[in-house]
Coordinates of C-alpha atoms in Angstrom, one line a residue:
M29 CA 8.5 -33.9 -68.0
A30 CA 11.1 -34.2 -70.7
F31 CA 13.2 -31.4 -69.1
T32 CA 13.1 -33.2 -65.7
F33 CA 14.3 -36.4 -67.4
C34 CA 17.0 -34.6 -69.3
A35 CA 18.2 -32.8 -66.2
S36 CA 18.3 -36.0 -64.1
Q37 CA 20.3 -37.7 -66.9
C38 CA 22.8 -34.8 -67.0
S39 CA 23.3 -34.6 -63.2
E40 CA 23.9 -38.4 -62.9
E41 CA 27.5 -39.0 -61.7
K42 CA 29.5 -41.0 -64.1
P43 CA 32.4 -43.2 -62.8
A44 CA 35.9 -41.7 -63.5
L45 CA 37.7 -43.1 -66.4
S46 CA 41.1 -44.6 -65.9
P47 CA 44.1 -43.2 -67.8
E48 CA 44.4 -46.5 -69.6
S49 CA 40.8 -46.4 -70.8
L50 CA 41.2 -42.8 -72.0
E51 CA 44.4 -43.7 -73.9
S52 CA 42.8 -46.7 -75.5
G53 CA 39.8 -44.6 -76.6
F54 CA 42.2 -42.2 -78.4
V55 CA 44.2 -45.0 -79.9
T56 CA 41.2 -47.1 -81.0
P57 CA 38.0 -45.0 -80.9
P58 CA 34.9 -47.1 -80.6
D59 CA 32.3 -47.0 -83.3
S60 CA 30.0 -45.2 -80.9
I61 CA 32.3 -42.1 -81.3
Q62 CA 31.2 -40.3 -84.4
T63 CA 34.3 -39.1 -86.1
S64 CA 33.3 -37.4 -89.3
V65 CA 35.0 -36.0 -92.4
Y66 CA 34.1 -34.2 -95.6
W67 CA 35.2 -36.5 -98.4
Y68 CA 35.6 -34.4 -101.5
W69 CA 35.6 -36.1 -104.9
I70 CA 37.7 -33.5 -106.7
S71 CA 37.4 -32.6 -110.3
D72 CA 36.0 -35.9 -111.5
H73 CA 39.2 -37.8 -110.5
L74 CA 37.8 -41.0 -108.9
S75 CA 37.6 -44.7 -109.3
K76 CA 36.1 -47.7 -107.6
E77 CA 39.5 -48.9 -106.4
G78 CA 40.3 -45.4 -105.0
V79 CA 37.1 -44.9 -103.0
V80 CA 37.4 -48.5 -101.6
K81 CA 41.0 -47.7 -100.5
D82 CA 39.9 -44.4 -99.0
L83 CA 37.2 -46.0 -97.0
H84 CA 39.5 -48.7 -95.6
A85 CA 42.0 -46.0 -94.7
M86 CA 39.3 -44.0 -92.9
K87 CA 38.2 -47.0 -90.9
E88 CA 41.8 -47.8 -90.0
V89 CA 42.1 -44.3 -88.3
G90 CA 38.7 -44.4 -86.6
I91 CA 36.6 -42.4 -89.0
N92 CA 33.1 -43.8 -89.2
R93 CA 31.1 -41.0 -91.0
A94 CA 31.9 -39.3 -94.3
F95 CA 30.1 -36.7 -96.3
I96 CA 30.7 -36.9 -100.1
G97 CA 31.0 -33.7 -102.0
N98 CA 31.7 -33.5 -105.7
I99 CA 33.7 -30.3 -106.3
G100 CA 35.9 -28.8 -108.9
I101 CA 39.2 -27.0 -108.4
N102 CA 39.8 -24.2 -111.0
N103 CA 43.4 -25.0 -111.8
L104 CA 43.0 -28.8 -111.9
P105 CA 42.0 -30.4 -115.2
F106 CA 38.8 -32.5 -114.9
G107 CA 39.0 -36.2 -114.9
K108 CA 36.9 -38.7 -116.9
V109 CA 34.3 -39.8 -114.3
K110 CA 31.7 -37.1 -114.9
I111 CA 29.1 -36.6 -112.2
W112 CA 25.8 -38.4 -112.8
S113 CA 27.4 -40.6 -115.5
D114 CA 26.9 -44.4 -115.4
E115 CA 30.5 -44.8 -114.2
W116 CA 30.0 -42.2 -111.5
W117 CA 26.9 -44.1 -110.2
D118 CA 29.1 -47.3 -110.2
V119 CA 31.7 -45.6 -108.1
L120 CA 29.1 -44.3 -105.7
H121 CA 27.6 -47.8 -105.4
A122 CA 31.0 -49.2 -104.6
A123 CA 31.5 -46.5 -102.0
L124 CA 28.2 -47.2 -100.4
K125 CA 28.6 -50.9 -100.4
T126 CA 32.1 -50.7 -98.9
A127 CA 31.0 -48.2 -96.3
T128 CA 28.1 -50.5 -95.2
E129 CA 30.5 -53.4 -94.8
L130 CA 32.8 -51.2 -92.7
N131 CA 30.0 -49.6 -90.7
I132 CA 30.8 -46.1 -92.0
E133 CA 27.9 -43.8 -92.4
I134 CA 27.8 -41.8 -95.7
G135 CA 26.1 -38.5 -96.4
I136 CA 26.0 -36.8 -99.8
F137 CA 25.9 -33.1 -100.5
N138 CA 22.8 -31.8 -102.1
S139 CA 24.4 -30.8 -105.4
P140 CA 27.8 -30.7 -107.1
G141 CA 30.1 -27.8 -106.4
W142 CA 30.5 -25.8 -103.3
S143 CA 26.7 -25.9 -102.6
Q144 CA 27.1 -25.7 -98.8
S145 CA 29.9 -23.3 -98.4
G146 CA 30.5 -21.1 -101.5
G147 CA 29.4 -19.2 -104.4
P148 CA 29.5 -15.6 -105.6
W149 CA 27.3 -14.5 -102.7
I150 CA 29.9 -15.6 -100.1
K151 CA 32.5 -13.0 -99.0
P152 CA 36.1 -14.4 -98.7
E153 CA 36.1 -14.0 -94.9
Q154 CA 32.9 -16.1 -94.8
S155 CA 34.3 -18.9 -97.0
M156 CA 35.7 -22.3 -96.2
R157 CA 39.0 -22.4 -94.3
Y158 CA 42.0 -24.5 -94.6
L159 CA 43.3 -26.5 -91.7
T160 CA 47.0 -26.3 -90.9
S161 CA 49.0 -28.2 -88.3
S162 CA 52.3 -28.0 -86.5
K163 CA 54.3 -30.5 -84.5
T164 CA 55.9 -30.1 -81.1
T165 CA 57.5 -33.1 -79.4
V166 CA 57.6 -33.2 -75.6
K167 CA 58.7 -35.9 -73.1
G168 CA 56.5 -36.7 -70.1
P169 CA 55.4 -37.1 -67.6
Q170 CA 55.8 -33.4 -66.8
K171 CA 53.8 -30.2 -66.8
I172 CA 55.0 -27.8 -69.4
S173 CA 54.0 -24.5 -70.9
I174 CA 55.5 -23.8 -74.4
P175 CA 54.3 -21.7 -77.3
L176 CA 53.2 -23.7 -80.3
P177 CA 54.5 -22.6 -83.8
K178 CA 52.2 -20.1 -85.5
P179 CA 50.8 -20.9 -89.0
E180 CA 52.5 -19.2 -91.9
G181 CA 51.0 -17.2 -94.7
F182 CA 47.3 -16.4 -94.8
F183 CA 46.5 -18.9 -92.0
Q184 CA 45.0 -17.3 -88.8

């Protein structure tokens, strides 16, 4: 029964979207679109003011879900807001309160560090990746085919 319902929902024809509605959805994504980010609190460098500004900036660009991960970077000295300290809990509370006001969902990693993606058991080729970007400016409307710049260094 559930399969039949699902199949009938999938086969239902949806009206075509206009170019204008597609464009407005990119420019101002509705809250129903779940745009998520990993939000790393790095090496104990955080403050109430900083997390509130971060959340407002996220909302401004259409992000409505963030996963907080407390991580340390080896060559970065640690800050003063130690995880699980009273000040850390105050910062977390400010983040959760602000996120609620902005309708941003918050998730929190299960422990400090690279608990979901790293450790001595992870081979380098299995570890987290960095995201790189490039920029190519084109003028439209026209159909073009041009190669995009390749990432440099160790990027694939």
